[in-house]
mmCIF file of C-alpha atoms in Angstrom:
data_model
loop_
_atom_site.group_PDB
_atom_site.id
_atom_site.type_symbol
_atom_site.label_atom_id
_atom_site.label_comp_id
_atom_site.label_asym_id
_atom_site.label_seq_id
_atom_site.Cartn_x
_atom_site.Cartn_y
_atom_site.Cartn_z
ATOM 1 C CA UNK A 1 16.741 -5.722 -14.379
ATOM 2 C CA UNK A 2 17.410 -1.799 -14.807
ATOM 3 C CA UNK A 3 15.045 0.918 -13.275
ATOM 4 C CA UNK A 4 14.265 1.715 -16.687
ATOM 5 C CA UNK A 5 12.877 -1.233 -17.817
ATOM 6 C CA UNK A 6 9.769 -0.074 -15.802
ATOM 7 C CA UNK A 7 9.510 3.750 -17.161
ATOM 8 C CA UNK A 8 6.401 4.570 -19.039
ATOM 9 C CA UNK A 9 5.126 7.961 -20.216
ATOM 10 C CA UNK A 10 2.053 9.560 -17.839
ATOM 11 C CA UNK A 11 0.605 12.962 -18.909
ATOM 12 C CA UNK A 12 0.291 15.145 -15.539
ATOM 13 C CA UNK A 13 -3.270 15.266 -16.205
ATOM 14 C CA UNK A 14 -3.911 11.943 -15.696
ATOM 15 C CA UNK A 15 -2.603 12.028 -12.267
ATOM 16 C CA UNK A 16 -5.934 12.014 -9.840
ATOM 17 C CA UNK A 17 -6.122 15.137 -7.637
ATOM 18 C CA UNK A 18 -9.282 14.155 -6.077
ATOM 19 C CA UNK A 19 -11.431 11.288 -6.023
ATOM 20 C CA UNK A 20 -14.066 9.760 -7.733
ATOM 21 C CA UNK A 21 -17.855 11.525 -6.363
ATOM 22 C CA UNK A 22 -18.603 7.784 -4.748
ATOM 23 C CA UNK A 23 -15.754 5.189 -3.947
ATOM 24 C CA UNK A 24 -17.239 2.474 -6.520
ATOM 25 C CA UNK A 25 -17.568 5.231 -9.083
ATOM 26 C CA UNK A 26 -14.192 4.490 -10.744
ATOM 27 C CA UNK A 27 -13.069 2.655 -13.898
ATOM 28 C CA UNK A 28 -11.291 -0.786 -13.481
ATOM 29 C CA UNK A 29 -8.967 -2.269 -16.318
ATOM 30 C CA UNK A 30 -8.978 -6.246 -16.213
ATOM 31 C CA UNK A 31 -5.429 -7.895 -17.265
ATOM 32 C CA UNK A 32 -5.301 -11.394 -17.759
ATOM 33 C CA UNK A 33 -1.513 -12.326 -16.861
ATOM 34 C CA UNK A 34 -1.697 -15.797 -18.795
ATOM 35 C CA UNK A 35 -2.267 -14.247 -21.858
ATOM 36 C CA UNK A 36 -2.043 -10.519 -21.635
ATOM 37 C CA UNK A 37 -5.542 -9.814 -22.652
ATOM 38 C CA UNK A 38 -7.448 -6.896 -21.434
ATOM 39 C CA UNK A 39 -10.913 -5.356 -20.657
ATOM 40 C CA UNK A 40 -12.198 -2.430 -19.615
ATOM 41 C CA UNK A 41 -14.676 -2.581 -16.673
ATOM 42 C CA UNK A 42 -16.109 -0.427 -14.237
ATOM 43 C CA UNK A 43 -15.382 -1.407 -10.829
ATOM 44 C CA UNK A 44 -18.632 -2.172 -10.007
ATOM 45 C CA UNK A 45 -18.277 -4.943 -11.840
ATOM 46 C CA UNK A 46 -15.591 -6.652 -10.029
ATOM 47 C CA UNK A 47 -17.792 -8.729 -7.586
ATOM 48 C CA UNK A 48 -18.927 -10.754 -11.064
ATOM 49 C CA UNK A 49 -15.442 -11.956 -11.269
ATOM 50 C CA UNK A 50 -15.536 -13.729 -8.605
ATOM 51 C CA UNK A 51 -16.922 -17.015 -7.320
ATOM 52 C CA UNK A 52 -18.008 -18.373 -3.810
ATOM 53 C CA UNK A 53 -15.098 -20.174 -3.219
ATOM 54 C CA UNK A 54 -12.535 -17.156 -3.412
ATOM 55 C CA UNK A 55 -11.706 -15.384 -0.384
ATOM 56 C CA UNK A 56 -10.375 -11.366 -0.386
ATOM 57 C CA UNK A 57 -8.073 -10.539 1.779
ATOM 58 C CA UNK A 58 -7.881 -6.670 3.112
ATOM 59 C CA UNK A 59 -5.530 -4.586 4.972
ATOM 60 C CA UNK A 60 -7.260 -2.429 7.831
ATOM 61 C CA UNK A 61 -4.681 -0.204 8.410
ATOM 62 C CA UNK A 62 -6.227 3.317 9.255
ATOM 63 C CA UNK A 63 -4.321 6.440 8.191
ATOM 64 C CA UNK A 64 -3.155 8.799 10.997
ATOM 65 C CA UNK A 65 -3.397 12.446 10.520
ATOM 66 C CA UNK A 66 0.534 12.618 10.514
ATOM 67 C CA UNK A 67 1.796 15.856 9.263
ATOM 68 C CA UNK A 68 2.020 18.607 11.595
ATOM 69 C CA UNK A 69 3.953 22.096 11.721
ATOM 70 C CA UNK A 70 5.893 23.911 14.568
ATOM 71 C CA UNK A 71 8.484 26.180 14.860
ATOM 72 C CA UNK A 72 12.127 25.975 15.973
ATOM 73 C CA UNK A 73 13.596 28.015 19.080
ATOM 74 C CA UNK A 74 15.387 30.184 16.259
ATOM 75 C CA UNK A 75 12.212 30.828 14.734
ATOM 76 C CA UNK A 76 12.553 28.390 11.572
ATOM 77 C CA UNK A 77 9.409 26.820 10.109
ATOM 78 C CA UNK A 78 9.763 22.416 10.769
ATOM 79 C CA UNK A 79 7.270 20.184 8.814
ATOM 80 C CA UNK A 80 7.245 16.672 11.006
ATOM 81 C CA UNK A 81 5.642 13.865 9.066
ATOM 82 C CA UNK A 82 5.141 10.967 11.489
ATOM 83 C CA UNK A 83 6.590 7.206 10.737
ATOM 84 C CA UNK A 84 6.173 5.640 13.929
ATOM 85 C CA UNK A 85 5.681 5.813 16.985
ATOM 86 C CA UNK A 86 7.843 3.796 19.132
ATOM 87 C CA UNK A 87 6.480 4.757 23.237
ATOM 88 C CA UNK A 88 3.211 6.547 24.364
ATOM 89 C CA UNK A 89 5.940 9.988 24.005
ATOM 90 C CA UNK A 90 8.475 8.978 21.187
ATOM 91 C CA UNK A 91 8.716 8.599 17.757
ATOM 92 C CA UNK A 92 10.830 8.066 14.836
ATOM 93 C CA UNK A 93 9.919 10.939 12.388
ATOM 94 C CA UNK A 94 10.668 12.480 8.832
ATOM 95 C CA UNK A 95 11.254 16.377 9.298
ATOM 96 C CA UNK A 96 11.671 19.186 6.772
ATOM 97 C CA UNK A 97 13.571 22.174 8.078
ATOM 98 C CA UNK A 98 15.797 24.936 6.526
ATOM 99 C CA UNK A 99 18.693 24.007 8.470
ATOM 100 C CA UNK A 100 17.470 20.478 9.937
ATOM 101 C CA UNK A 101 17.542 19.661 13.745
ATOM 102 C CA UNK A 102 20.342 19.251 15.958
ATOM 103 C CA UNK A 103 20.526 16.768 18.882
ATOM 104 C CA UNK A 104 18.802 18.237 21.892
ATOM 105 C CA UNK A 105 16.955 20.948 19.963
ATOM 106 C CA UNK A 106 13.184 21.753 20.744
ATOM 107 C CA UNK A 107 10.453 22.464 18.330
ATOM 108 C CA UNK A 108 7.269 24.196 19.443
ATOM 109 C CA UNK A 109 4.065 22.835 18.281
ATOM 110 C CA UNK A 110 0.428 23.426 18.278
ATOM 111 C CA UNK A 111 -1.706 23.365 21.641
ATOM 112 C CA UNK A 112 1.445 24.344 23.530
ATOM 113 C CA UNK A 113 3.413 21.385 23.291
ATOM 114 C CA UNK A 114 6.943 20.833 22.294
ATOM 115 C CA UNK A 115 9.500 17.945 21.060
ATOM 116 C CA UNK A 116 13.054 17.535 21.454
ATOM 117 C CA UNK A 117 15.295 15.689 19.164
ATOM 118 C CA UNK A 118 17.116 13.204 20.619
ATOM 119 C CA UNK A 119 19.038 11.577 17.213
ATOM 120 C CA UNK A 120 18.972 10.050 13.822
ATOM 121 C CA UNK A 121 17.701 6.702 13.249
ATOM 122 C CA UNK A 122 19.177 6.651 9.482
ATOM 123 C CA UNK A 123 16.785 9.115 7.266
ATOM 124 C CA UNK A 124 14.277 9.260 10.237
ATOM 125 C CA UNK A 125 14.804 11.645 13.396
ATOM 126 C CA UNK A 126 13.874 10.653 16.859
ATOM 127 C CA UNK A 127 11.778 13.202 18.743
ATOM 128 C CA UNK A 128 10.725 13.140 22.605
ATOM 129 C CA UNK A 129 7.143 14.469 22.484
ATOM 130 C CA UNK A 130 5.662 16.458 25.598
ATOM 131 C CA UNK A 131 2.688 14.599 25.621
ATOM 132 C CA UNK A 132 1.013 11.308 24.166
ATOM 133 C CA UNK A 133 2.013 10.914 20.315
ATOM 134 C CA UNK A 134 -1.216 9.409 19.176
ATOM 135 C CA UNK A 135 -3.496 11.467 20.745
ATOM 136 C CA UNK A 136 -1.490 14.859 19.658
ATOM 137 C CA UNK A 137 -1.455 14.157 16.248
ATOM 138 C CA UNK A 138 -5.032 12.634 16.136
ATOM 139 C CA UNK A 139 -5.607 16.123 17.065
ATOM 140 C CA UNK A 140 -3.134 18.937 15.585
ATOM 141 C CA UNK A 141 -2.210 16.240 12.665
ATOM 142 C CA UNK A 142 -3.382 16.545 9.013
ATOM 143 C CA UNK A 143 -3.954 13.877 6.503
ATOM 144 C CA UNK A 144 -0.544 13.626 4.634
ATOM 145 C CA UNK A 145 -1.441 13.199 1.114
ATOM 146 C CA UNK A 146 0.767 12.014 -1.374
ATOM 147 C CA UNK A 147 3.307 14.078 -2.723
ATOM 148 C CA UNK A 148 1.624 13.975 -6.362
ATOM 149 C CA UNK A 149 -1.465 15.446 -5.016
ATOM 150 C CA UNK A 150 -0.813 19.063 -5.596
ATOM 151 C CA UNK A 151 -2.800 20.728 -3.041
ATOM 152 C CA UNK A 152 -3.469 20.758 0.541
ATOM 153 C CA UNK A 153 -5.356 18.119 2.138
ATOM 154 C CA UNK A 154 -9.094 19.259 2.960
ATOM 155 C CA UNK A 155 -11.548 17.874 5.378
ATOM 156 C CA UNK A 156 -13.054 15.749 3.136
ATOM 157 C CA UNK A 157 -10.130 13.607 2.885
ATOM 158 C CA UNK A 158 -10.088 12.902 6.878
ATOM 159 C CA UNK A 159 -12.716 10.516 4.937
ATOM 160 C CA UNK A 160 -12.039 9.474 1.412
ATOM 161 C CA UNK A 161 -8.333 8.726 2.080
ATOM 162 C CA UNK A 162 -9.263 6.104 4.146
ATOM 163 C CA UNK A 163 -10.786 2.708 3.808
ATOM 164 C CA UNK A 164 -14.401 2.232 4.879
ATOM 165 C CA UNK A 165 -13.343 -0.644 7.171
ATOM 166 C CA UNK A 166 -9.905 1.068 8.227
ATOM 167 C CA UNK A 167 -9.586 -0.287 12.111
ATOM 168 C CA UNK A 168 -6.113 -0.230 13.040
ATOM 169 C CA UNK A 169 -4.428 3.340 13.342
ATOM 170 C CA UNK A 170 -0.726 3.092 12.539
ATOM 171 C CA UNK A 171 -0.350 4.553 8.762
ATOM 172 C CA UNK A 172 0.867 7.291 6.949
ATOM 173 C CA UNK A 173 -0.594 6.047 3.713
ATOM 174 C CA UNK A 174 -3.657 4.595 2.505
ATOM 175 C CA UNK A 175 -3.747 1.070 1.236
ATOM 176 C CA UNK A 176 -5.388 2.759 -1.778
ATOM 177 C CA UNK A 177 -6.743 -0.380 -3.635
ATOM 178 C CA UNK A 178 -9.351 -0.682 -1.111
ATOM 179 C CA UNK A 179 -10.838 2.639 -1.579
ATOM 180 C CA UNK A 180 -12.868 1.617 -4.427
ATOM 181 C CA UNK A 181 -14.667 -0.851 -1.703
ATOM 182 C CA UNK A 182 -18.270 0.721 -0.351
ATOM 183 C CA UNK A 183 -21.157 -0.617 1.311
ATOM 184 C CA UNK A 184 -22.652 -1.298 -2.526
ATOM 185 C CA UNK A 185 -19.912 -3.566 -3.536
ATOM 186 C CA UNK A 186 -19.645 -5.468 0.104
ATOM 187 C CA UNK A 187 -23.314 -5.871 -0.430
ATOM 188 C CA UNK A 188 -23.249 -7.555 -3.864
ATOM 189 C CA UNK A 189 -19.967 -9.806 -2.611
ATOM 190 C CA UNK A 190 -22.259 -10.636 -0.032
ATOM 191 C CA UNK A 191 -24.977 -12.076 -2.187
ATOM 192 C CA UNK A 192 -22.349 -13.865 -4.384
ATOM 193 C CA UNK A 193 -21.246 -15.519 -1.064
ATOM 194 C CA UNK A 194 -17.465 -14.169 -1.370
ATOM 195 C CA UNK A 195 -16.210 -14.502 2.058
ATOM 196 C CA UNK A 196 -13.356 -12.107 3.445
ATOM 197 C CA UNK A 197 -10.805 -11.458 6.073
ATOM 198 C CA UNK A 198 -8.199 -8.996 6.930
ATOM 199 C CA UNK A 199 -4.667 -8.220 7.680
ATOM 200 C CA UNK A 200 -2.725 -5.603 9.001
ATOM 201 C CA UNK A 201 0.170 -3.792 7.331
ATOM 202 C CA UNK A 202 0.840 -0.012 8.401
ATOM 203 C CA UNK A 203 1.941 1.713 5.214
ATOM 204 C CA UNK A 204 4.904 3.979 5.828
ATOM 205 C CA UNK A 205 6.394 7.056 3.940
ATOM 206 C CA UNK A 206 8.930 4.975 2.568
ATOM 207 C CA UNK A 207 6.545 3.640 0.041
ATOM 208 C CA UNK A 208 6.566 6.956 -1.968
ATOM 209 C CA UNK A 209 10.273 6.622 -2.143
ATOM 210 C CA UNK A 210 12.076 6.635 -5.509
ATOM 211 C CA UNK A 211 14.332 3.609 -6.639
ATOM 212 C CA UNK A 212 17.679 5.033 -6.869
ATOM 213 C CA UNK A 213 20.089 2.617 -8.236
ATOM 214 C CA UNK A 214 20.247 1.881 -11.986
ATOM 215 C CA UNK A 215 20.344 -2.079 -10.689
ATOM 216 C CA UNK A 216 17.389 -2.930 -9.402
ATOM 217 C CA UNK A 217 18.743 -5.659 -7.203
ATOM 218 C CA UNK A 218 20.716 -3.039 -4.972
ATOM 219 C CA UNK A 219 17.586 -1.554 -3.991
ATOM 220 C CA UNK A 220 16.746 -1.929 -0.190
ATOM 221 C CA UNK A 221 13.242 -1.706 0.586
ATOM 222 C CA UNK A 222 12.032 0.445 3.841
ATOM 223 C CA UNK A 223 10.890 -1.450 7.000
ATOM 224 C CA UNK A 224 7.050 -1.515 7.218
ATOM 225 C CA UNK A 225 4.849 -3.502 10.646
ATOM 226 C CA UNK A 226 2.551 -6.049 9.886
ATOM 227 C CA UNK A 227 0.333 -8.409 11.419
ATOM 228 C CA UNK A 228 -0.889 -11.756 9.559
ATOM 229 C CA UNK A 229 -3.389 -13.383 12.284
ATOM 230 C CA UNK A 230 -3.865 -17.090 12.582
ATOM 231 C CA UNK A 231 -7.513 -16.579 11.504
ATOM 232 C CA UNK A 232 -6.605 -15.089 8.173
ATOM 233 C CA UNK A 233 -4.398 -18.147 7.793
ATOM 234 C CA UNK A 234 -6.780 -20.500 8.375
ATOM 235 C CA UNK A 235 -9.381 -18.858 5.872
ATOM 236 C CA UNK A 236 -6.724 -18.643 3.647
ATOM 237 C CA UNK A 237 -5.619 -22.416 3.417
ATOM 238 C CA UNK A 238 -9.224 -23.304 3.371
ATOM 239 C CA UNK A 239 -10.151 -21.560 0.627
ATOM 240 C CA UNK A 240 -7.338 -23.239 -1.420
ATOM 241 C CA UNK A 241 -7.889 -26.366 -0.250
ATOM 242 C CA UNK A 242 -11.639 -26.099 -1.445
ATOM 243 C CA UNK A 243 -10.411 -24.922 -4.724
ATOM 244 C CA UNK A 244 -10.902 -21.136 -4.367
ATOM 245 C CA UNK A 245 -8.239 -18.274 -4.892
ATOM 246 C CA UNK A 246 -7.204 -15.741 -2.617
ATOM 247 C CA UNK A 247 -7.177 -12.568 -3.722
ATOM 248 C CA UNK A 248 -5.035 -9.680 -2.476
ATOM 249 C CA UNK A 249 -6.812 -6.456 -2.178
ATOM 250 C CA UNK A 250 -3.496 -3.972 -3.063
ATOM 251 C CA UNK A 251 0.017 -4.432 -2.769
ATOM 252 C CA UNK A 252 0.476 -4.159 0.619
ATOM 253 C CA UNK A 253 -1.577 -7.393 1.468
ATOM 254 C CA UNK A 254 0.700 -9.080 -1.705
ATOM 255 C CA UNK A 255 3.507 -7.989 0.486
ATOM 256 C CA UNK A 256 2.297 -9.149 3.951
ATOM 257 C CA UNK A 257 1.042 -12.600 2.722
ATOM 258 C CA UNK A 258 4.414 -13.299 0.754
ATOM 259 C CA UNK A 259 5.922 -12.731 3.716
ATOM 260 C CA UNK A 260 3.964 -14.851 6.019
ATOM 261 C CA UNK A 261 4.438 -17.463 3.542
ATOM 262 C CA UNK A 262 7.977 -17.172 3.915
ATOM 263 C CA UNK A 263 8.307 -17.083 7.242
ATOM 264 C CA UNK A 264 6.227 -20.309 7.275
ATOM 265 C CA UNK A 265 9.597 -21.883 5.774
ATOM 266 C CA UNK A 266 11.153 -20.962 9.692
ATOM 267 C CA UNK A 267 8.912 -22.777 11.798
ATOM 268 C CA UNK A 268 9.964 -26.203 13.389
ATOM 269 C CA UNK A 269 9.971 -29.446 11.095
ATOM 270 C CA UNK A 270 9.515 -26.854 8.022
ATOM 271 C CA UNK A 271 10.981 -28.556 5.074
ATOM 272 C CA UNK A 272 9.380 -27.106 2.313
ATOM 273 C CA UNK A 273 6.785 -30.430 1.590
ATOM 274 C CA UNK A 274 3.567 -30.127 1.628
ATOM 275 C CA UNK A 275 3.151 -32.600 4.080
ATOM 276 C CA UNK A 276 4.989 -29.934 6.653
ATOM 277 C CA UNK A 277 2.593 -27.422 5.533
ATOM 278 C CA UNK A 278 5.225 -25.066 3.485
ATOM 279 C CA UNK A 279 3.930 -25.843 0.033
ATOM 280 C CA UNK A 280 4.107 -23.131 -2.610
ATOM 281 C CA UNK A 281 0.447 -21.877 -1.542
ATOM 282 C CA UNK A 282 1.681 -22.600 2.409
ATOM 283 C CA UNK A 283 0.973 -19.627 4.875
ATOM 284 C CA UNK A 284 1.426 -19.382 8.698
ATOM 285 C CA UNK A 285 0.758 -16.301 11.395
ATOM 286 C CA UNK A 286 3.150 -13.739 11.382
ATOM 287 C CA UNK A 287 3.934 -10.471 13.220
ATOM 288 C CA UNK A 288 6.673 -8.431 12.927
ATOM 289 C CA UNK A 289 8.446 -5.808 9.957
ATOM 290 C CA UNK A 290 9.306 -6.690 6.667
ATOM 291 C CA UNK A 291 11.738 -5.278 4.036
ATOM 292 C CA UNK A 292 10.137 -7.725 1.387
ATOM 293 C CA UNK A 293 10.972 -6.435 -2.326
ATOM 294 C CA UNK A 294 8.948 -8.156 -4.882
ATOM 295 C CA UNK A 295 10.366 -8.127 -8.431
ATOM 296 C CA UNK A 296 10.583 -10.295 -11.534
ATOM 297 C CA UNK A 297 11.265 -13.630 -10.880
ATOM 298 C CA UNK A 298 9.511 -13.833 -7.517
ATOM 299 C CA UNK A 299 7.507 -16.780 -7.206
ATOM 300 C CA UNK A 300 3.880 -16.437 -5.683
ATOM 301 C CA UNK A 301 3.144 -18.752 -2.810
ATOM 302 C CA UNK A 302 0.070 -16.748 -1.183
ATOM 303 C CA UNK A 303 -1.958 -14.790 -3.813
ATOM 304 C CA UNK A 304 -3.874 -15.981 -7.159
ATOM 305 C CA UNK A 305 -5.384 -12.582 -7.805
ATOM 306 C CA UNK A 306 -5.346 -8.875 -7.383
ATOM 307 C CA UNK A 307 -6.562 -5.755 -7.280
ATOM 308 C CA UNK A 308 -4.444 -2.393 -7.518
ATOM 309 C CA UNK A 309 -4.144 0.884 -8.660
ATOM 310 C CA UNK A 310 -2.054 2.514 -11.113
ATOM 311 C CA UNK A 311 1.229 3.099 -9.976
ATOM 312 C CA UNK A 312 4.488 5.487 -10.325
ATOM 313 C CA UNK A 313 7.090 4.624 -13.146
ATOM 314 C CA UNK A 314 9.874 3.196 -11.950
ATOM 315 C CA UNK A 315 8.578 2.578 -8.711
ATOM 316 C CA UNK A 316 8.769 -0.804 -6.355
ATOM 317 C CA UNK A 317 4.825 -1.139 -6.579
ATOM 318 C CA UNK A 318 4.880 -1.409 -10.196
ATOM 319 C CA UNK A 319 7.905 -4.159 -10.245
ATOM 320 C CA UNK A 320 5.634 -5.584 -7.976
ATOM 321 C CA UNK A 321 2.725 -5.953 -10.127
ATOM 322 C CA UNK A 322 5.318 -6.414 -13.357
ATOM 323 C CA UNK A 323 6.619 -9.626 -11.035
ATOM 324 C CA UNK A 324 3.133 -11.012 -10.953
ATOM 325 C CA UNK A 325 1.082 -10.252 -14.298
ATOM 326 C CA UNK A 326 4.179 -9.860 -16.801
ATOM 327 C CA UNK A 327 6.189 -6.676 -17.356
ATOM 328 C CA UNK A 328 5.208 -6.491 -20.772
ATOM 329 C CA UNK A 329 2.103 -7.358 -20.255
ATOM 330 C CA UNK A 330 1.625 -4.631 -17.709
ATOM 331 C CA UNK A 331 3.430 -1.800 -19.424
ATOM 332 C CA UNK A 332 0.967 -2.923 -22.452
ATOM 333 C CA UNK A 333 -2.041 -2.446 -20.041
ATOM 334 C CA UNK A 334 -0.533 1.277 -18.898
ATOM 335 C CA UNK A 335 -0.182 2.330 -22.297
ATOM 336 C CA UNK A 336 -4.032 1.435 -22.951
ATOM 337 C CA UNK A 337 -4.473 2.746 -19.749
ATOM 338 C CA UNK A 338 -2.722 6.080 -20.566
ATOM 339 C CA UNK A 339 -4.503 6.087 -23.952
ATOM 340 C CA UNK A 340 -8.068 5.471 -22.309
ATOM 341 C CA UNK A 341 -7.841 8.187 -20.063
ATOM 342 C CA UNK A 342 -7.600 6.106 -16.714
ATOM 343 C CA UNK A 343 -7.349 7.770 -13.471
ATOM 344 C CA UNK A 344 -3.400 7.419 -11.791
ATOM 345 C CA UNK A 345 -1.982 6.822 -8.203
ATOM 346 C CA UNK A 346 -3.933 7.135 -5.152
ATOM 347 C CA UNK A 347 -7.121 8.407 -6.155
ATOM 348 C CA UNK A 348 -7.003 6.761 -9.563
ATOM 349 C CA UNK A 349 -8.552 4.259 -10.908
ATOM 350 C CA UNK A 350 -7.950 0.591 -10.279
ATOM 351 C CA UNK A 351 -6.962 -2.719 -11.680
ATOM 352 C CA UNK A 352 -7.523 -6.673 -11.598
ATOM 353 C CA UNK A 353 -4.649 -8.865 -12.210
ATOM 354 C CA UNK A 354 -4.329 -12.245 -12.900
ATOM 355 C CA UNK A 355 -1.059 -14.143 -12.956
ATOM 356 C CA UNK A 356 1.640 -15.167 -15.815
ATOM 357 C CA UNK A 357 2.226 -18.340 -15.864
ATOM 358 C CA UNK A 358 5.842 -17.952 -14.490
ATOM 359 C CA UNK A 359 4.547 -16.333 -11.263
ATOM 360 C CA UNK A 360 2.873 -19.373 -9.608
ATOM 361 C CA UNK A 361 5.888 -21.919 -10.378
ATOM 362 C CA UNK A 362 6.837 -23.664 -7.808
ATOM 363 C CA UNK A 363 9.835 -22.578 -5.851
#
């Protein structure tokens, strides 16, 4: 398929620049992938769409205040965006400077700290810091709002560009489908007997990188760290055995669970049979990196429905949602959302997707 197969026209004014006054005050567009039908709802309607046997899966990553500014020895300004810490005092970062940064060069940082360039790792820069990386960014960093939000981060973003259940520090972008959930939504879910579990995927800056090849089969995904714990796998397998649905809150959860389902194939004794625990819906614990690229033709093994936000044209996230609900149905839903003036992207409105028939066929 071509990158342009996932294009849609979006008026600039529909890109949400700020969150709604309260988290659950957003709108929600329901798309039934089986028949392409749509319903305009409020996010507060979401709990009523679930049944007691259903299981919600959330990503509990926490966004780091990952952007800081420094000064080169020459006086030039440097912008550093943390990708991930490697040790207590070294990290891989994205770096913007007028003339780049040579190996061995030093950067003066806030708080009388400094960093030294060790080398390049692909598109990333390997820096040695004079202090603990995590503590430094927590003290001196700012929340790295997405590039399509055309304003500087404010104090309020430290709370609103973060889910209410964020726990494991490591992301530089929020799992934005979770931003709609607040105490009222969780209380409504509890009243309906809906259970939930957590996985962790630390969202990297690569999530905002465009697809640069025309044939999407040639696109290589960025690497992200994830952890699908045994408790989550047990709950998922139990929900399936009882006839419930596994509902992923966000594309990061979808990528995590589908990665874990693939990893189950590599377990000793796995042969793809239900008896071996590796049927289409089988899942096993996983900890490590993923580069999984989910595009049309993917057959989902671990997810029955998903909550997501509206995504950028020609993005890998739009391709993932197209694989799940069907490309034509999804793009028609996006056209409706534009006409109905939904709010797009990270601080925007939500969708609830159920799968098209081909998405859940046995591999």
